[in-house]
């Protein structure tokens, strides 16, 4: 697979970090390999033949690191939408199903690699060949649609991530600025702090736009490594401080509902899928391993760690803050410099990560667009598309400035398709002609139905929340701090 195609996963930061460890020759070929994403061009890359690969431990680190982002910060509110009992159980079930779907994708990709004698196959190629193996003549004739559909949902997912980042940046920076006059060094005494009024959070989003434009103009992956490293460090430090805070005082949980309303449960589904949306990572990671035969074990171990972390942070955050939990747990932190610094660190980390997530849809769209113009106009068109895409994410964030709804909408709309709907159907189309057991067919059908129900209900509920709030949308997530 080409390096750029490896970067198309929903958690693009992981793939990009891996790509940057490839030889320079592989990196130089990156832009050219993507231009055929609609043409079903081969996915293998000559650069991969000279790479030494990564160890099992490095693979595990990349897998876990690629799942830690803004999604985990929204899980405490997701637990509120599901209930203190239903939430952890549902998150556990979703983690198991997501891991199972990843294993399905790996098996199907390996099968087609062996059949077509290719060293590697990406998500889109695997779906395309799966449709070609289907008994239905109509699906075989339209197999290229499978690749296009996967590319479409990857673009939607990554652009959605970028929208989430902008809302997150605005909310957290606004809260820091509002409380800056009252911020102290003591985090342990109780005092009500009245926040000063500042500009609307939508104006904060526009304030970030020039910086985002400058960042996305960086097209060199090796330069983006610096941003990736900075983002990883700041997020690790911030998450450690957050966990340390929420475990200090856990109130009596008996007042919390065991099961929440079914309407809010659909919002939980979208946020949970958003957090687990890393299925596009597995194939590039497997391809980079020295011993790919061990990857299924590493995947199971990594997903177990991720699921345990998600359940712990989500449950403890909900227990700690109860009904007052906010769209991002960082907005619940007290008004002292230690925890205000967490918000600032996360703002820096997310700002750096934006360029990495933006790179994924850019490397799908831009090469295809520039291949239809002369070389003279290729660079101006490249810059124009980048400016248009980053402006679009900012506009969408302004239109939907509620972080919880953006998380749920992106997870339900595109995450369900990539993580739950497509993989089980892929297994059926791949193995049906060779005699698939009825139990497997029923299992795959039920998982796809679950994903489709979540897709419909989660998207509907998120949009319904937006419509109902209407002009009464609260654009500021600011509250009175209790230190």
C-alpha positions as MATLAB code, in Angstrom:
seq = 'XXXXXXXXXXXXXXXXXXXXXXXXXXXXXXXXXXXXXXXXXXXXXXXXXXXXXXXXXXXXXXXXXXXXXXXXXXXXXXXXXXXXXXXXXXXXXXXXXXXXXXXXXXXXXXXXXXXXXXXXXXXXXXXXXXXXXXXXXXXXXXXXXXXXXXXXXXXXXXXXXXXXXXXXXXXXXXXXXXXXXXXXXXXXXXXXXXXXXXXXXXXXXXXXXXXXXXXXXXXXXXXXXXXXXXXXXXXXXXXXXXXXXXXXXXXXXXXXXXXXXXXXXXXXXXXXXXXXXXXXXXXXXXXXXXXXXXXXXXXXXXXXXXXXXXXXXXXXXXXXXXXXXXXXXXXXXXXXXXXXXXXXXXXXXXXXXXXXXXXXXXXXXXXXXXXXXXXXXXXXXXXXXXXXXXXXXXXXXXXXXXXXXXXXXXXXXXXXXXXXXXXXXXXXXXXXXXXXXXXXXXXXXXXXXXXXXXXXXXXXXXXXXXXXXXXXXXXXXXXXXXX';
ca = [
       0.000    0.000    0.000;
       1.183    3.520   -0.663;
       2.202    5.651    2.233;
      -0.654    8.094    1.645;
      -3.215    5.390    1.630;
      -1.869    4.205    4.902;
      -2.611    7.664    6.214;
      -6.265    7.533    5.358;
      -7.370    5.875    8.512;
      -9.762    7.723   10.817;
      -7.051    7.972   13.366;
      -4.625    9.388   10.902;
      -2.049   10.502   13.434;
      -0.967    6.934   14.029;
      -0.491    6.150   10.377;
       1.404    9.343    9.827;
       3.774    8.624   12.665;
       4.439    5.219   11.158;
       4.954    6.618    7.700;
       7.523    9.047    8.983;
       9.675    6.153   10.022;
       9.832    4.901    6.460;
      12.784    5.632    4.209;
      12.816    8.979    2.381;
      12.141    7.242   -0.919;
       8.789    5.991    0.378;
       7.860    9.401    1.667;
       8.652   11.085   -1.606;
       6.270    8.841   -3.501;
       3.391    9.617   -1.171;
       1.498   12.262   -3.153;
       1.568   10.379   -6.434;
       0.096    7.158   -5.107;
      -3.117    8.722   -3.937;
      -4.222   10.206   -7.214;
      -5.771    6.960   -8.272;
      -8.013    6.433   -5.300;
     -11.039    6.283   -7.559;
      -9.311    4.129  -10.105;
      -8.552    1.163   -7.918;
      -4.809    1.512   -8.338;
      -2.587   -1.054   -6.623;
      -1.953   -0.363   -2.998;
       1.500   -1.823   -2.570;
       4.429    0.523   -2.106;
       8.028   -0.168   -3.107;
       9.143    1.777   -0.042;
       7.732   -0.929    2.201;
      10.120   -3.500    0.834;
      13.105   -1.730    2.384;
      11.561   -0.968    5.796;
      12.658   -3.099    8.725;
       9.274   -2.972   10.397;
       8.272   -2.241   13.968;
       8.244   -4.526   16.976;
       5.162   -5.917   18.689;
       5.566   -3.458   21.568;
       5.870   -0.492   19.204;
       2.755   -1.671   17.397;
       0.890   -1.850   20.694;
       2.003    1.667   21.633;
       0.895    3.072   18.275;
      -2.482    1.321   18.530;
      -3.197    2.626   22.032;
      -1.838    6.105   21.304;
      -3.940    6.432   18.171;
      -7.147    5.964   20.160;
      -6.455    8.605   22.793;
      -7.861   11.956   21.689;
     -10.877   14.152   22.343;
     -13.215   11.138   22.340;
     -12.052    9.892   25.722;
     -12.752   13.329   27.257;
     -16.397   13.081   26.171;
     -17.001    9.618   27.627;
     -18.122   10.812   31.114;
     -21.017   12.683   29.480;
     -21.664    9.611   27.326;
     -21.997    7.588   30.540;
     -24.572   10.088   31.749;
     -26.531    9.550   28.532;
     -26.521    5.773   29.089;
     -26.653    5.316   32.861;
     -24.080    4.314   35.460;
     -24.760    0.605   34.849;
     -25.782    0.542   31.202;
     -22.916    2.823   30.163;
     -19.941    0.663   31.231;
     -21.655   -2.542   30.046;
     -22.459   -0.989   26.665;
     -18.930    0.373   26.315;
     -17.527   -3.079   27.068;
     -19.816   -4.689   24.480;
     -18.951   -2.032   21.911;
     -15.250   -2.560   22.511;
     -15.601   -6.311   21.975;
     -17.656   -5.881   18.801;
     -15.288   -3.238   17.405;
     -12.307   -5.511   18.068;
     -14.103   -8.416   16.381;
     -14.819   -6.283   13.315;
     -11.145   -5.325   13.136;
     -10.202   -9.004   13.128;
     -12.702   -9.593   10.311;
     -11.071   -6.859    8.238;
      -7.614   -8.355    8.841;
      -8.712  -11.842    7.756;
     -10.349  -10.564    4.596;
      -7.356   -8.381    3.689;
      -4.948  -11.286    4.208;
      -7.066  -13.500    2.017;
      -7.033  -11.054   -0.892;
      -3.318  -10.340   -0.425;
      -2.674  -14.069   -0.806;
      -5.051  -14.392   -3.762;
      -3.634  -11.438   -5.706;
      -0.036  -11.892   -4.482;
       0.141   -8.412   -2.942;
       2.180   -7.512    0.151;
      -0.523   -5.262    1.522;
      -4.096   -4.151    0.910;
      -5.871   -1.134    2.423;
      -9.452   -0.851    3.629;
     -10.831    0.430    0.324;
      -9.067   -2.215   -1.775;
     -10.278   -4.965    0.551;
     -13.906   -3.865    0.246;
     -13.578   -3.561   -3.538;
     -12.187   -7.096   -3.899;
     -14.814   -8.368   -1.460;
     -17.544   -7.096   -3.761;
     -15.758   -8.645   -6.750;
     -15.943  -12.032   -4.988;
     -19.688  -11.695   -4.422;
     -22.023  -14.041   -6.359;
     -24.167  -11.052   -7.393;
     -23.243   -9.865  -10.883;
     -24.488   -6.355  -10.112;
     -22.181   -6.019   -7.086;
     -19.234   -7.386   -9.053;
     -19.825   -4.833  -11.811;
     -19.979   -2.005   -9.269;
     -17.160   -3.211   -7.006;
     -15.286    0.088   -7.371;
     -18.149    1.735   -5.500;
     -16.974   -0.069   -2.385;
     -13.634    1.711   -2.511;
     -15.325    5.056   -3.140;
     -17.736    4.525   -0.232;
     -14.886    3.774    2.164;
     -12.995    6.857    0.954;
     -16.132    8.966    1.411;
     -16.682    7.843    4.996;
     -13.002    8.332    5.793;
     -13.245   11.903    4.524;
     -16.418   12.538    6.535;
     -14.841   11.042    9.652;
     -11.625   13.041    9.424;
     -13.389   16.304    8.600;
     -15.668   15.582   11.548;
     -12.628   15.137   13.772;
     -11.391   18.536   12.630;
     -14.764   20.128   13.480;
     -14.654   18.531   16.938;
     -11.165   19.910   17.464;
     -12.234   23.467   16.622;
     -15.171   23.341   19.050;
     -12.909   21.847   21.713;
     -10.282   24.547   21.187;
     -12.835   27.338   21.470;
     -14.610   25.962   24.552;
     -11.462   25.341   26.563;
      -9.676   28.564   25.651;
     -12.819   30.579   26.374;
     -13.103   29.046   29.835;
      -9.453   29.746   30.607;
      -9.785   33.393   29.534;
     -13.029   33.916   31.467;
     -11.475   32.714   34.719;
      -7.988   34.154   34.309;
      -8.561   37.003   36.787;
      -9.680   34.553   39.484;
      -7.252   31.712   38.870;
      -5.199   30.827   41.959;
      -2.471   28.404   42.990;
      -4.661   26.652   45.555;
      -6.857   23.878   44.166;
      -8.299   22.636   47.471;
     -10.455   25.354   48.985;
     -14.092   26.023   48.101;
     -14.877   29.394   46.662;
     -17.406   30.469   44.098;
     -15.715   32.224   41.205;
     -17.728   34.529   38.983;
     -16.430   34.394   35.448;
     -15.880   37.584   33.520;
     -17.731   37.993   30.257;
     -15.739   37.488   27.075;
     -16.563   37.202   23.388;
     -18.792   34.474   21.986;
     -17.198   31.038   21.532;
     -17.879   31.288   17.781;
     -15.497   34.235   17.657;
     -12.867   32.099   19.358;
     -13.299   29.590   16.546;
     -12.665   32.300   13.983;
      -9.626   33.397   15.979;
      -8.098   29.948   15.545;
      -8.769   29.897   11.794;
      -5.587   31.774   10.667;
      -3.405   29.450   12.750;
      -5.163   26.387   11.342;
      -4.682   27.678    7.795;
      -0.943   28.074    8.379;
      -0.678   24.589    9.874;
      -2.498   22.803    7.041;
      -0.244   24.478    4.459;
       2.530   22.213    5.770;
       2.592   19.334    3.304;
       5.764   17.596    4.452;
       5.118   14.631    6.727;
       8.553   14.903    8.287;
       7.782   18.447    9.440;
       4.467   17.254   10.862;
       6.384   14.799   13.050;
       7.284   17.683   15.338;
       3.611   18.554   15.780;
       2.747   14.904   16.380;
       5.392   14.509   19.069;
       4.317   17.716   20.807;
       0.662   16.621   20.708;
       1.470   13.205   22.195;
       3.458   14.696   25.063;
       0.896   17.352   25.998;
      -2.053   14.929   25.840;
      -0.288   12.313   27.950;
       0.553   14.843   30.655;
      -2.938   16.345   30.581;
      -4.765   13.019   30.751;
      -2.603   11.903   33.695;
      -3.471   15.078   35.643;
      -7.180   14.683   34.820;
      -7.299   11.078   36.066;
      -5.414   12.101   39.213;
      -8.073   14.750   39.910;
     -11.227   12.728   39.304;
     -10.174    9.847   41.604;
      -9.612   12.132   44.587;
     -13.246   12.504   45.653;
     -15.948   10.124   44.439;
     -19.425   11.044   45.796;
     -22.116    8.520   46.680;
     -23.166    6.983   43.333;
     -26.588    5.747   44.512;
     -28.273    8.916   43.277;
     -27.214    8.254   39.686;
     -29.625    6.361   37.396;
     -28.637    2.824   36.440;
     -30.210    3.179   32.986;
     -30.858    6.487   31.236;
     -33.559    7.446   28.760;
     -33.407    5.597   25.427;
     -33.331    8.897   23.528;
     -30.107    9.998   25.182;
     -28.692    6.476   24.778;
     -28.391    7.060   21.039;
     -26.093   10.014   21.836;
     -24.009    7.664   23.957;
     -23.742    5.302   20.997;
     -22.384    8.002   18.710;
     -19.801    9.236   21.219;
     -18.647    5.683   22.006;
     -18.243    4.810   18.333;
     -16.363    8.086   17.827;
     -13.920    6.988   20.523;
     -13.474    3.476   19.090;
     -13.167    4.712   15.504;
      -9.746    3.291   14.688;
     -10.500    0.431   12.332;
      -8.572    2.111    9.532;
      -5.421    1.889   11.672;
      -5.208   -1.897   11.842;
      -4.114   -2.703    8.286;
      -1.269   -0.136    8.103;
      -0.064   -1.248   11.542;
      -0.100   -4.911   10.538;
       1.821   -4.080    7.382;
       4.562   -2.318    9.367;
       5.150   -5.155   11.853;
       8.260   -7.304   11.630;
       6.189  -10.393   12.433;
       2.649   -9.735   11.179;
       1.503  -13.150   12.412;
       1.487  -11.755   15.950;
      -0.675   -8.782   15.057;
      -4.074  -10.343   15.941;
      -2.797  -10.966   19.475;
      -1.406   -7.424   19.716;
      -4.712   -6.043   18.419;
      -6.713   -7.923   21.056;
      -4.353   -6.772   23.809;
      -4.398   -3.172   22.610;
      -8.177   -3.028   22.327;
      -8.464   -4.549   25.814;
      -6.266   -1.777   27.229;
      -8.197    0.889   25.321;
     -11.590   -0.464   26.409;
     -10.483   -0.678   30.059;
      -9.160    2.903   29.901;
     -12.367    4.187   28.312;
     -14.588    2.458   30.864;
     -12.435    3.727   33.750;
     -12.251    7.356   32.619;
     -15.898    7.469   31.553;
     -17.258    5.846   34.726;
     -15.012    7.715   37.167;
     -15.696   11.014   35.432;
     -19.454   10.495   35.664;
     -19.209    9.354   39.288;
     -17.084   12.394   40.143;
     -19.245   15.086   38.524;
     -22.656   13.406   38.222;
     -25.294   15.378   36.365;
     -22.953   18.374   36.177;
     -20.537   16.594   33.843;
     -19.839   18.578   30.675;
     -19.208   17.737   27.038;
     -15.471   17.566   27.740;
     -14.290   16.635   31.195;
     -11.651   19.361   30.981;
     -14.501   21.886   31.343;
     -15.222   20.458   34.823;
     -11.737   21.038   36.179;
     -11.359   23.567   39.027;
     -10.112   27.108   38.627;
      -6.494   26.815   39.686;
      -3.372   27.083   37.587;
      -2.595   23.364   37.699;
      -5.868   22.383   36.063;
      -6.080   25.466   33.893;
      -2.699   24.402   32.524;
      -4.290   21.068   31.566;
      -6.726   22.910   29.323;
      -3.913   24.953   27.806;
      -1.842   21.800   27.197;
      -4.783   20.060   25.565;
      -5.436   23.132   23.418;
      -1.821   22.970   22.208;
      -2.034   19.225   21.637;
      -5.310   19.386   19.711;
      -4.075   22.349   17.656;
      -1.061   20.282   16.591;
      -3.137   17.174   15.947;
      -5.487   19.104   13.654;
      -2.841   19.147   10.907;
      -2.391   15.375   11.144;
      -6.097   14.631   10.970;
      -6.527   17.139    8.142;
      -3.770   15.432    6.165;
      -5.922   12.317    5.677;
      -8.819   13.830    3.654;
      -6.402   16.228    1.965;
      -4.345   13.341    0.585;
      -7.505   11.699   -0.751;
      -9.091   14.771   -2.350;
      -6.186   16.962   -3.515;
      -4.237   14.447   -5.653;
      -7.442   13.427   -7.408;
      -8.351   17.074   -8.087;
      -4.886   18.166   -9.243;
      -4.631   15.196  -11.618;
      -7.336   16.864  -13.749;
      -5.480   20.169  -14.266;
      -2.200   21.134  -15.873;
       0.988   21.211  -13.843;
       0.917   25.005  -13.913;
      -2.343   25.102  -11.934;
      -1.632   22.137   -9.646;
      -0.080   24.146   -6.784;
      -2.669   26.987   -6.801;
      -5.457   24.392   -6.818;
      -3.768   22.488   -3.999;
      -3.596   25.625   -1.832;
      -7.153   26.640   -2.689;
      -8.548   23.229   -1.714;
      -6.666   23.283    1.575;
      -8.000   26.752    2.371;
     -11.534   25.729    1.401;
     -11.422   22.535    3.482;
     -10.124   24.173    6.643;
     -12.659   27.005    6.242;
     -15.408   24.413    5.830;
     -14.504   22.701    9.098;
     -14.558   26.067   10.861;
     -17.949   26.975    9.386;
     -19.412   23.606   10.379;
     -18.034   24.000   13.901;
     -19.659   27.437   14.157;
     -22.983   26.013   12.960;
     -22.793   23.119   15.459;
     -20.931   24.601   18.448;
     -21.989   21.899   20.946;
     -19.119   19.490   21.461;
     -21.284   16.606   22.663;
     -23.516   16.760   19.578;
     -20.585   16.988   17.171;
     -18.969   13.937   18.774;
     -22.188   11.951   18.567;
     -23.041   13.085   15.051;
     -19.632   12.196   13.598;
     -19.566    8.846   15.401;
     -23.078    7.887   14.345;
     -22.843    9.140   10.782;
     -19.507    7.764    9.621;
     -18.094    5.765   12.520;
     -20.956    3.276   12.465;
     -20.416    2.570    8.780;
     -16.650    2.058    8.978;
     -16.514    0.161   12.276;
     -19.745   -1.850   12.451;
     -21.671   -1.977    9.169;
     -19.059   -2.609    6.467;
     -16.744   -5.253    8.079;
     -19.447   -7.903    8.768;
     -20.908   -7.441    5.287;
     -17.377   -7.726    3.899;
     -16.958  -11.108    5.587;
     -20.194  -12.356    4.034;
     -19.286  -11.207    0.523;
     -15.739  -12.605    0.837;
     -16.548  -16.097    2.079;
     -20.149  -16.681    0.993;
     -19.270  -18.476   -2.248;
     -17.012  -20.863   -0.308;
     -19.665  -21.929    2.129;
     -20.184  -19.671    5.131;
     -21.847  -21.182    8.189;
     -25.384  -19.973    9.000;
     -24.211  -18.945   12.472;
     -21.577  -16.620   11.000;
     -24.097  -15.130    8.579;
     -26.558  -14.464   11.403;
     -23.805  -12.992   13.579;
     -22.564  -10.679   10.835;
     -26.095   -9.640    9.956;
     -26.905   -8.758   13.575;
     -23.738   -6.662   13.920;
     -24.512   -4.777   10.707;
     -28.101   -4.210   11.846;
     -26.793   -2.898   15.181;
     -24.502   -0.523   13.328;
     -27.290    0.614   11.021;
     -29.703    1.222   13.911;
     -27.021    3.227   15.679;
     -26.326    5.078   12.433;
     -29.994    6.075   12.026;
     -30.933    6.699   15.661;
     -27.703    8.449   16.638;
     -27.753   10.744   13.624;
     -31.468   11.475   14.086;
     -31.127   12.218   17.813;
     -28.116   14.487   17.332;
     -29.865   16.433   14.576;
     -33.080   16.546   16.609;
     -31.191   18.023   19.570;
     -29.807   20.716   17.305;
     -33.224   21.528   15.848;
     -34.915   21.633   19.272;
     -32.267   23.883   20.757;
     -32.561   26.235   17.780;
     -31.966   29.840   18.679;
     -31.621   28.906   22.353;
     -28.316   27.128   21.715;
     -25.857   28.039   24.418;
     -22.651   28.761   22.619;
     -20.609   29.088   25.746;
     -19.928   26.089   27.922;
     -18.831   28.371   30.713;
     -20.152   27.859   34.209;
     -19.472   29.067   37.688;
     -16.393   27.312   39.059;
     -16.379   25.740   42.477;
     -12.780   25.392   43.507;
];
